[in-house]
Coordinates of C-alpha atoms and ligand atoms in Angstrom, one line a residue:
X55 CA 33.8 19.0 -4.6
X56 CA 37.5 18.1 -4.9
X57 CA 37.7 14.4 -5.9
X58 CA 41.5 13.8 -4.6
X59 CA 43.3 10.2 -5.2
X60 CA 44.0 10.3 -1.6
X61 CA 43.3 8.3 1.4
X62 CA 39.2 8.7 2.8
X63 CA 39.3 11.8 4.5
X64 CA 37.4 10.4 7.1
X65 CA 39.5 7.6 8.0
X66 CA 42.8 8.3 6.4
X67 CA 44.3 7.6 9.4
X68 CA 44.5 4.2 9.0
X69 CA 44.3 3.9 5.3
X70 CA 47.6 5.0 3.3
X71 CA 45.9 4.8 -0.2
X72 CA 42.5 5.4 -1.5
X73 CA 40.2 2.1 -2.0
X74 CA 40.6 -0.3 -5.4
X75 CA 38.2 1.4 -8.3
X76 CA 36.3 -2.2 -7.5
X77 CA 36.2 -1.8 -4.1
X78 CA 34.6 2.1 -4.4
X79 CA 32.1 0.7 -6.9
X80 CA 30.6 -2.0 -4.4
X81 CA 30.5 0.0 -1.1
X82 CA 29.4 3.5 -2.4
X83 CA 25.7 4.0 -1.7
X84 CA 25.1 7.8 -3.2
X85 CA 23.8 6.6 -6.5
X86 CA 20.7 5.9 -4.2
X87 CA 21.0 7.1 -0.4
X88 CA 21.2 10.3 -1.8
X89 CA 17.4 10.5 -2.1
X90 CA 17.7 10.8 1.9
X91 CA 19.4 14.0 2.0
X92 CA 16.7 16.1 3.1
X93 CA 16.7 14.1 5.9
X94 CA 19.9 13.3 6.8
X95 CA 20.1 16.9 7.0
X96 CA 17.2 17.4 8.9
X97 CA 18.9 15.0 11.5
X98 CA 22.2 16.5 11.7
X99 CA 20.5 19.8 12.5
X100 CA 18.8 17.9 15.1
X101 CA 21.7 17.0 16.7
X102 CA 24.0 19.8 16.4
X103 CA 21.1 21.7 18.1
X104 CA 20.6 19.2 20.8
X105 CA 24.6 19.0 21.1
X106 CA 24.6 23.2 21.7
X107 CA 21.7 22.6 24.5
X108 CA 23.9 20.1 26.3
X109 CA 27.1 21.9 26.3
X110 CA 28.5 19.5 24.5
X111 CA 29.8 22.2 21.6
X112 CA 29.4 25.4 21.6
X113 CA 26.4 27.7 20.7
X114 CA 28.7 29.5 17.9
X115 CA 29.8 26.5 16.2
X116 CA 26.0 25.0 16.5
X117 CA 25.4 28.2 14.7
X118 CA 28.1 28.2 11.7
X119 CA 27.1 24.2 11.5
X120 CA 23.0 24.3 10.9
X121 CA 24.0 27.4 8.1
X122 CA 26.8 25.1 6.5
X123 CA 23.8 22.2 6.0
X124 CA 21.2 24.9 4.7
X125 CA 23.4 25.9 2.4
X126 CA 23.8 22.1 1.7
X127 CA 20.0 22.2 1.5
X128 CA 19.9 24.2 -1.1
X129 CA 23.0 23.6 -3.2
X130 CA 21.2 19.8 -3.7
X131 CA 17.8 21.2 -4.2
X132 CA 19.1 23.6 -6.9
X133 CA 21.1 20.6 -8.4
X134 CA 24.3 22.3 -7.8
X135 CA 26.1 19.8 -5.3
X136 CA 28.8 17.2 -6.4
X137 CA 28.3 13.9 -5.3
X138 CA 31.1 11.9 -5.0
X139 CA 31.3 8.2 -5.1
X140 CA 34.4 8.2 -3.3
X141 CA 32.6 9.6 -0.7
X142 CA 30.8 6.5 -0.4
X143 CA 27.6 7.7 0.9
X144 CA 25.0 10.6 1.7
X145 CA 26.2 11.0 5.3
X146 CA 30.0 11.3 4.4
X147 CA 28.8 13.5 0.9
X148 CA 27.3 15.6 3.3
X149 CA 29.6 15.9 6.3
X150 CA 33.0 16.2 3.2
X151 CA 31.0 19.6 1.8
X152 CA 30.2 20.9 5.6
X153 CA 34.0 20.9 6.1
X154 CA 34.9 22.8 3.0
X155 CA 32.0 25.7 4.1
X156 CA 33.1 25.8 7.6
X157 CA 36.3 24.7 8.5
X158 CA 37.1 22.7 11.3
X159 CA 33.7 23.3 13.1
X160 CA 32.1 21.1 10.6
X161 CA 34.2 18.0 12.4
X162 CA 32.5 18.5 15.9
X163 CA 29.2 17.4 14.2
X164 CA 29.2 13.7 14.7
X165 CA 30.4 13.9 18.7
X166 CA 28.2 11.3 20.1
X167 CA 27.1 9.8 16.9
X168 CA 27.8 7.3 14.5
X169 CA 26.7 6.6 10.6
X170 CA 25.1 3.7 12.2
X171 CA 22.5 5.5 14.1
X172 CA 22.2 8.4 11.3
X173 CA 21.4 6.2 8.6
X174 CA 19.0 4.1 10.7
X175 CA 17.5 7.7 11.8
X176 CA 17.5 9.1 7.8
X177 CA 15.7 6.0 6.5
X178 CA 13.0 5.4 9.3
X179 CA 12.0 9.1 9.3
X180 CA 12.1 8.8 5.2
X181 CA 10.1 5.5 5.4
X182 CA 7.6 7.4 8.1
X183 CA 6.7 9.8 5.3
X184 CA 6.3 7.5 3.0
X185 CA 4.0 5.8 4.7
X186 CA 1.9 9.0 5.8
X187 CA 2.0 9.7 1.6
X188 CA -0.1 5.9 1.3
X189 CA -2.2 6.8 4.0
X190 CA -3.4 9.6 2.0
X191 CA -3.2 7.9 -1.3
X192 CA -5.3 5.2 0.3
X193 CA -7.9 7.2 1.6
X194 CA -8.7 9.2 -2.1
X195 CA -8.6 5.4 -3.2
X196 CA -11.5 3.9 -0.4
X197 CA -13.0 7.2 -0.9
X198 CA -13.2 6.4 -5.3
X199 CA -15.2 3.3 -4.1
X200 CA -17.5 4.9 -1.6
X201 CA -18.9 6.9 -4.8
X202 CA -19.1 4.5 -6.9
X203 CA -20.9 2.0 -4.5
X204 CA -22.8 4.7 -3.8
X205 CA -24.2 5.2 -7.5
X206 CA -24.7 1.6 -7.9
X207 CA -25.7 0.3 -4.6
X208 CA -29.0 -1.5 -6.1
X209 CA -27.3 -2.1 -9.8
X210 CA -27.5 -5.9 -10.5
X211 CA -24.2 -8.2 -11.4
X212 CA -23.6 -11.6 -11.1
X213 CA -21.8 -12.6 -8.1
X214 CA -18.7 -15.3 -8.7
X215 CA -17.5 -18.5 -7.5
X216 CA -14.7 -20.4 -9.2
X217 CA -15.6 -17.3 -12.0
X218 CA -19.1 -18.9 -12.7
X219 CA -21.8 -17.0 -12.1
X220 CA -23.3 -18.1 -8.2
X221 CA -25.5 -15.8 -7.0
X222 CA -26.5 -12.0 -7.8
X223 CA -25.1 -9.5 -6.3
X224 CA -24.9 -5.5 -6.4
X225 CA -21.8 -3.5 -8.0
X226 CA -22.0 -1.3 -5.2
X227 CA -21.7 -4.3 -2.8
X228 CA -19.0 -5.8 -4.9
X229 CA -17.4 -2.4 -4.3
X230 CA -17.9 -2.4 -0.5
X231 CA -15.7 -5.5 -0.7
X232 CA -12.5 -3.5 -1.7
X233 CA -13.4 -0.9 0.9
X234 CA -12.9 -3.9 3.4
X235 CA -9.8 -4.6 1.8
X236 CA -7.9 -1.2 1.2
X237 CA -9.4 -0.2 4.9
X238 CA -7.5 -3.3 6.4
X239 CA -4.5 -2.0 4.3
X240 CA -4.8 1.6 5.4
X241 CA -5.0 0.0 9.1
X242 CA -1.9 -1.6 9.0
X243 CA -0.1 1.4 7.4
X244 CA -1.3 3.0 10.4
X245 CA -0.5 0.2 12.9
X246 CA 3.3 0.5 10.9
X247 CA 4.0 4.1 12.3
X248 CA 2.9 3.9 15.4
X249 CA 5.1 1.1 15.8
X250 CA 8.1 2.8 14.1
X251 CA 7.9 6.4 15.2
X252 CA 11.2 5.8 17.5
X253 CA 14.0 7.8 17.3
X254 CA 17.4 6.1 16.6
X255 CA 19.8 9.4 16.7
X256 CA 21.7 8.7 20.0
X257 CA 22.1 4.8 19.8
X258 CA 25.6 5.9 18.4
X259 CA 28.0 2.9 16.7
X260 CA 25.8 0.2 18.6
X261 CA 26.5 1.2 22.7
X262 CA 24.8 4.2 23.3
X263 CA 27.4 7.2 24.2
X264 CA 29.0 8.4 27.3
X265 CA 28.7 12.0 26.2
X266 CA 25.8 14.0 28.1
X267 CA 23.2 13.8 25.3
X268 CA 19.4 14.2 25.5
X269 CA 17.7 12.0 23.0
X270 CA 14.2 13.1 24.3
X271 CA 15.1 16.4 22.6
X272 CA 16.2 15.1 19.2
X273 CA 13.2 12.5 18.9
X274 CA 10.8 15.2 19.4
X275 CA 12.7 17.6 17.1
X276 CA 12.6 15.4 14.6
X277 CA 8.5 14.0 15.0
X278 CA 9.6 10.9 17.1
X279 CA 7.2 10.0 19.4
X280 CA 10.0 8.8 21.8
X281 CA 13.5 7.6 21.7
X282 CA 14.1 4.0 21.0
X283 CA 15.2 2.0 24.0
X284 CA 18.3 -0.6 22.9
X285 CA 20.9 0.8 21.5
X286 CA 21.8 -2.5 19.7
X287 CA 18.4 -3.1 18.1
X288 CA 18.6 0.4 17.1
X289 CA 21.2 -0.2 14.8
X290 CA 20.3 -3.4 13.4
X291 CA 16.7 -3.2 13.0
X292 CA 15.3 -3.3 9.7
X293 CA 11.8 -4.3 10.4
X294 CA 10.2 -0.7 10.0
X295 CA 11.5 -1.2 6.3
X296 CA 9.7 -5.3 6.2
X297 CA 7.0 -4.2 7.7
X298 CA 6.2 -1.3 4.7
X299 CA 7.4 -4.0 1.8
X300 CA 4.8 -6.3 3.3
X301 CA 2.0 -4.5 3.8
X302 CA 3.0 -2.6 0.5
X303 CA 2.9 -6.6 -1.0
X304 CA -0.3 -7.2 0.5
X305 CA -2.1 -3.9 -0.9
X306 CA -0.4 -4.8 -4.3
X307 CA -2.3 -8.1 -3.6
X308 CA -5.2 -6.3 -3.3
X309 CA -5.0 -4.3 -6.3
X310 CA -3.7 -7.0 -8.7
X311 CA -7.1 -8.8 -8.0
X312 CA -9.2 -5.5 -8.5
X313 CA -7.0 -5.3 -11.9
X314 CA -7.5 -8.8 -12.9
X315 CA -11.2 -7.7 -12.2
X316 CA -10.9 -4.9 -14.5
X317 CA -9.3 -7.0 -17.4
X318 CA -11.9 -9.5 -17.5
X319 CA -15.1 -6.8 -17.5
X320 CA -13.3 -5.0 -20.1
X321 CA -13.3 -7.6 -22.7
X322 CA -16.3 -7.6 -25.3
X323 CA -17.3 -11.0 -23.8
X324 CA -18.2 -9.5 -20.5
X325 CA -18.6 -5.9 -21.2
X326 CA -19.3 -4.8 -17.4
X327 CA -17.2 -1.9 -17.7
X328 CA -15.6 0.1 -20.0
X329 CA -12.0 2.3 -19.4
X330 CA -11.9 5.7 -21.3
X331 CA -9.3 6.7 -23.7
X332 CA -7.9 8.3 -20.5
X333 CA -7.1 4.9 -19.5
X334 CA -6.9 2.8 -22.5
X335 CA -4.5 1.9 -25.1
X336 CA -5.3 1.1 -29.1
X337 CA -3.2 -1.2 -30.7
X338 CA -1.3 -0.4 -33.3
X339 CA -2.1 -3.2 -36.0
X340 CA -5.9 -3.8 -34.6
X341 CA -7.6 -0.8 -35.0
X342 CA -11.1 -2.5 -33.0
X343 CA -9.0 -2.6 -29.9
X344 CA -9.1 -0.9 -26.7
X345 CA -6.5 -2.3 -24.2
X346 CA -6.5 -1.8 -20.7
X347 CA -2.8 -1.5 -20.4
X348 CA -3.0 0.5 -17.3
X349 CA -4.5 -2.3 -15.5
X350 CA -2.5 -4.8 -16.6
X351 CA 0.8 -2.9 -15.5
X352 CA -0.7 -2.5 -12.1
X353 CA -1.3 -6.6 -11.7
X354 CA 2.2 -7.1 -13.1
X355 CA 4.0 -4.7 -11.0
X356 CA 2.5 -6.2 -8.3
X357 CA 5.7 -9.1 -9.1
X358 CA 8.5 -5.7 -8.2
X359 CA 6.4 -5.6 -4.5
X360 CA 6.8 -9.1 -3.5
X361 CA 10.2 -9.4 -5.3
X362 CA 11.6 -6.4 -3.2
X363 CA 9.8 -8.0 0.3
X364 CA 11.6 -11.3 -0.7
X365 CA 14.4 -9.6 -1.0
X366 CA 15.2 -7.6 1.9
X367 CA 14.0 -10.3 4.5
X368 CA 16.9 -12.7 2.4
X369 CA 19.5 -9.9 3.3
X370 CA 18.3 -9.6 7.1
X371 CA 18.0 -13.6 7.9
X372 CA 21.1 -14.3 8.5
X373 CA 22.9 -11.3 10.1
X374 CA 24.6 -10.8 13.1
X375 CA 23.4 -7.9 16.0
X376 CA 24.8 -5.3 15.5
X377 CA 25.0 -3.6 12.1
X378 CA 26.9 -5.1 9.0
X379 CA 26.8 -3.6 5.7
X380 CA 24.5 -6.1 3.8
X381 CA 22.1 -3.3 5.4
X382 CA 22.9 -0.7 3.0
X383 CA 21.1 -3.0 0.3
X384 CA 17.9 -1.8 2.3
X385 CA 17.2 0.8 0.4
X386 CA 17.0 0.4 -3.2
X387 CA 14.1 -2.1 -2.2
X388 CA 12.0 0.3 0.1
X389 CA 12.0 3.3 -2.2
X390 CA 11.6 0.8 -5.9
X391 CA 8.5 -0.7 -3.8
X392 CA 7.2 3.0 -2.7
X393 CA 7.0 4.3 -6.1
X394 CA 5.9 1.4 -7.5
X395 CA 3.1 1.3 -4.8
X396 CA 2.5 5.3 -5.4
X397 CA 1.9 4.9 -8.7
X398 CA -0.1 1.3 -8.5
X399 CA -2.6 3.4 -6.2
X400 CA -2.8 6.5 -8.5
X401 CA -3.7 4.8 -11.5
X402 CA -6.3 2.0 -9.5
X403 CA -7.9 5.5 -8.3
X404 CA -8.2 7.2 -11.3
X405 CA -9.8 4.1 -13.0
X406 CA -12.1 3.1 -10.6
X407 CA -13.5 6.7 -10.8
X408 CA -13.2 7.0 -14.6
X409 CA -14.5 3.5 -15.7
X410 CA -18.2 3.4 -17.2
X411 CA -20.2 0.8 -16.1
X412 CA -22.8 -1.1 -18.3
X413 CA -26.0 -2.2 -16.5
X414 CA -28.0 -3.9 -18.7
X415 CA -25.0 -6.0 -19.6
X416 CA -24.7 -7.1 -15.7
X417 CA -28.4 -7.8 -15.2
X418 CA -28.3 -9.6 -17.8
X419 CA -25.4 -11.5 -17.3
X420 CA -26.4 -12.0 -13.6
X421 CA -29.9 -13.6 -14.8
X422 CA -27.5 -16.0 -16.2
X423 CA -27.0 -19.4 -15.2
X424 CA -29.8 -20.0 -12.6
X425 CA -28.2 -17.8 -10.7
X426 CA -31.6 -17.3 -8.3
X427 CA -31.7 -21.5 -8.0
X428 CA -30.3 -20.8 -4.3
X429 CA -33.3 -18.2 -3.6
X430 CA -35.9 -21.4 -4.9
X431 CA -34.2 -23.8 -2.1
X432 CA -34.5 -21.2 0.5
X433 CA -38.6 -21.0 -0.5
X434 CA -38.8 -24.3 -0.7
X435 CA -37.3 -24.3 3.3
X436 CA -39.2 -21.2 4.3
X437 CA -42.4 -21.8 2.9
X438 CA -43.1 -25.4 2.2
X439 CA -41.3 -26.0 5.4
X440 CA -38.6 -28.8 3.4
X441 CA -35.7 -29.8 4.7
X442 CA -32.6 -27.8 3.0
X443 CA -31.2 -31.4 1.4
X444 CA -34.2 -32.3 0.1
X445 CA -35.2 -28.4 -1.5
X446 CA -31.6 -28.8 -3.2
X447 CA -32.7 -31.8 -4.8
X448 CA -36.1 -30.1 -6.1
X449 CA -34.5 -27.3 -7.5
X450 CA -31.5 -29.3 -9.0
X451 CA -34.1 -30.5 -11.0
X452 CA -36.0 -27.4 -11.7
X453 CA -32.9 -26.2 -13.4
X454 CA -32.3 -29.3 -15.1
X455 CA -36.0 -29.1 -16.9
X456 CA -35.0 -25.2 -17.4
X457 CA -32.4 -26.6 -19.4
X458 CA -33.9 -29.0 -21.2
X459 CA -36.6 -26.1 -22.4
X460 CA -33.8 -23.6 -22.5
X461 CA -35.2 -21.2 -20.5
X462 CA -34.6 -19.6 -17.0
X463 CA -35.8 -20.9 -13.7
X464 CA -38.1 -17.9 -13.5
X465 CA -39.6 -18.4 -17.1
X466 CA -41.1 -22.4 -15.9
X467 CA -44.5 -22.5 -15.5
X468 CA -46.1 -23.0 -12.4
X469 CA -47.8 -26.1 -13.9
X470 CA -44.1 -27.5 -14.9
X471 CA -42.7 -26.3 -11.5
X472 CA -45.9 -27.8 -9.4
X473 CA -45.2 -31.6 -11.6
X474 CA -41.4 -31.5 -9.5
X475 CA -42.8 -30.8 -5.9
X476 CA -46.5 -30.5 -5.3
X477 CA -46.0 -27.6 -2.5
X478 CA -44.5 -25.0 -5.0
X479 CA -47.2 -21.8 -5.4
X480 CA -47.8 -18.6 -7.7
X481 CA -45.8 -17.0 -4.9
X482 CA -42.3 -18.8 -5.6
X483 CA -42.1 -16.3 -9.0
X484 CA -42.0 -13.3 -6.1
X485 CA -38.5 -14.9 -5.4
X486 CA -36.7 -16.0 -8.7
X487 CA -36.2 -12.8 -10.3
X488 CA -32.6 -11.4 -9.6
X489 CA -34.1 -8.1 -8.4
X490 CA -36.0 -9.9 -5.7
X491 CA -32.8 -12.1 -4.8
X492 CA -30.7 -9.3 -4.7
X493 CA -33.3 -7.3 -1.8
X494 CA -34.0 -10.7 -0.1
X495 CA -30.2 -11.1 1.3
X496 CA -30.5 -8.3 4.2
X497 CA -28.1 -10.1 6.7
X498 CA -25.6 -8.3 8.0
X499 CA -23.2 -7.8 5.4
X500 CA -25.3 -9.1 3.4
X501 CA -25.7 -7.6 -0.8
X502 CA -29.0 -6.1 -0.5
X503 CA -29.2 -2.2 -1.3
X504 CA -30.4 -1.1 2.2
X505 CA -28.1 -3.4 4.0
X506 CA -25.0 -1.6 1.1
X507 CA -26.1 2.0 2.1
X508 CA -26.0 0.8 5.2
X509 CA -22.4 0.0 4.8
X510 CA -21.2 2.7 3.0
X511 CA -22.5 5.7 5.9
X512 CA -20.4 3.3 8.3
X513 CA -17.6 3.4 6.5
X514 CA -18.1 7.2 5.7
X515 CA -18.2 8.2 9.2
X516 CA -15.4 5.3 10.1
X517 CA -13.3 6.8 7.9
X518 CA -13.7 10.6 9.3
X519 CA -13.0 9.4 12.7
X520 CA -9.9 7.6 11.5
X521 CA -8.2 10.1 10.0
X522 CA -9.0 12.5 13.2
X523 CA -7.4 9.9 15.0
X524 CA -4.2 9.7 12.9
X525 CA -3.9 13.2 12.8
X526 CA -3.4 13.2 16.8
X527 CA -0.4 11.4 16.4
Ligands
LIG201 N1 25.8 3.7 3.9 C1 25.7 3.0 5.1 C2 24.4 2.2 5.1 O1 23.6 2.5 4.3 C3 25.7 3.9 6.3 C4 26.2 3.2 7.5 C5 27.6 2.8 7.4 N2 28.1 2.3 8.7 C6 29.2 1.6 8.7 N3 29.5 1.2 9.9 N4 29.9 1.3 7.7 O2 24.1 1.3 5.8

């Protein structure tokens, strides 16, 4: 593309010489926006066909226009198109290179629109697919965890509070709990295109247009539900964009915790679960170590999500309906959060499938630290009819006396458990083992086995209708 010292061809007009080197540096937008090409062409073609339908140009020069853009298409796709900086952005790179295919026809292209409606159309239809790309990435992620609860629905672990062992639990259950949580997060990428699938192609500079345009035709042509319905909010809204970098910051929540997780059973000390070489680092002056950088990176990056969400709501606050520039600083955020949250998934996938997980380390470790003292209290209420207080009190000393002998609760005899409170029987030993915690807690929701295979064939057949659903849309 010719790279002339002369005024903007698109507003030279007004302008008698081209902009300071200073001034081209802060408004050009290519070195980013280009990544919307595919569709900012996509939209053009759009319109130009919905311009030949109205009359508005003719059929012929609809014809010589969608070519021109193919070949566009193609010439960026094979790496052979110029971008120029002085052409400031993807919408002007494009249009500049239309005019040298096609001649003048190529200027009858943006009747009855404005950049301020194409970009807004280019970014929410690039955001859409974005969004439909961690839908899917999501699902293989729930889907990692179904299996793995699966296999270890009745595998023993200690359950946490405050990271002290509090009452055993089942891996498989524990793994239900990030079912919950990726399912709320596959939810609300859900809820965020239905919300967003409006087209903006028609709202123009910020008025709307007086030519005879049909924005029905261009919203469906492009995979827009409907048209949007202000023409200033059309142009200034950003929200589709917030609405991805926070759930995208919430779902990074959600997997920073589950690396965190990761870290602390990969250490010897705990030794719940061990990453393969796949998904593990050496270090290079230790040779007994086995890192699990992979998961680390993941918590960390988790810092780029919320930075980027902090960011573009500090550009928005403050501006003015309609549009103002400070919008073009949009982008960089939304697609530095989408790969970071593409990849963030991908790797959380692939080691929640690949890591090994060591059994008879967690029984052991959830045999540790009375963690079955609750399931004496609850005897003590159930079958020596005790008031909860006062069976708290019984077994607070029970595990003191454990202590003292250096033993676990369900290692007392029934002679030493008999001196603390007279109504304790042989039968109390059917409850302290972790096994027989574990099966004891059927509540709803609750850790034991049946009530975690329960879980997973709801979310297996939740998860089916879902996506049917979705796919409707
Ligand atoms: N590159 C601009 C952006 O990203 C396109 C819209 C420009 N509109 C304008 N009125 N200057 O926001």
């Amino acid at each position: 593309m010719s790279d002339t010292k002369a005024s903007n061809q698109m507003w030279g007009g007004r302008f008698a010489s081209g902009p300071a080197a200073i001034m081209e540096a802060i408004n050009a937008s290519i070195g980013f926006d280009r990544k919307l090409y595919a569709q900012d062409i996509r939209g053009s073609i759009a319109h130009a066909g919905m311009l030949a339908q109205t009359g508005i140009i003719s059929t012929a020069d609809q014809e010589k226009i969608v070519h021109g853009l193919n070949t566009i298409l193609s010439e960026i796709e094979q790496g052979r198109f110029e971008f120029s900086t002085r052409l400031e952005d993807i919408h002007m790179n494009v249009e500049a290179r239309l005019a040298e295919l096609i001649g003048p026809a190529a200027g009858r292209l943006h009747t009855a629109r404005s950049r301020n409606d194409q970009v807004a159309t280019d970014f929410r239809l690039w955001v859409k697919e974005e969004l439909q790309r961690t839908e899917g990435a999501l699902v293989n992620l729930i889907e990692a965890f179904l299996d793995r609860a699966e296999e270890h629905a009745s595998t023993l672990m200690p359950g946490f509070t405050h990271l002290q062992t509090a009452q055993p639990v089942t891996f498989g259950h524990h793994c239900m709990a990030y079912v919950e949580m990726f399912s709320r997060d596959l939810s609300r990428v859900r809820d965020a295109i239905e919300r967003m699938d409006e087209s903006p192609l028609g709202a123009a500079a910020l008025a709307g247009t007086g030519f005879p345009i049909d924005r029905a035709m261009t919203a469906s042509a492009l995979g827009f539900r409907e048209p949007t319905r202000n023409s200033i909010d059309t142009v200034s809204d950003r929200d589709f964009a917030l609405e991805f970098l926070s759930l995208a910051s919430i779902c990074g929540t959600h997997l920073s915790r589950l690396a965190e997780e990761i870290v602390i059973w990969s250490t010897p000390q705990f030794g719940f679960a061990k990453l393969s070489d796949a998904f593990a680092t050496g270090s290079s002056i230790m040779p007994q170590k086995k890192n699990p950088d992979a998961a680390e990176l993941v918590r960390a990056k988790t810092g780029r999500l919320n930075g980027n969400l902090i960011g573009l709501l500090t550009v928005m606050k403050g501006l003015p309906l309609a549009y103002s520039k400070d919008m073009q600083e949009d982008k960089e955020a939304v697609f530095d959060a989408a790969e970071t949250l593409d990849l963030m998934i991908a790797a959380m996938t692939g080691m929640v499938r690949d890591m090994a997980i060591d059994k008879a380390a967690m029984k052991k470790a959830a045999a540790s630290g009375h963690s079955t003292a609750t399931d004496l209290a609850d005897w003590l209420v159930r079958e020596a009819g005790l008031p909860f207080r006062e069976a708290h009190h019984v077994t607070g000393r029970a595990v003191a006396l454990a202590d003292e002998r250096r033993t676990s609760l369900d290692r007392l005899s029934l002679d030493d458990l008999k001196a603390i409170n007279g109504a304790i029987t042989e039968q109390v030993f059917g409850v302290l083992s972790v096994a027989a915690s574990v099966k004891s807690r059927t509540s709803f929701g609750g850790t034991a086995p049946a009530e975690v295979r329960r879980q997973i064939r709801y979310w297996k057949k939740r998860l089916k209708r879902d996506a049917s659903r979705a796919k409707t849309r």
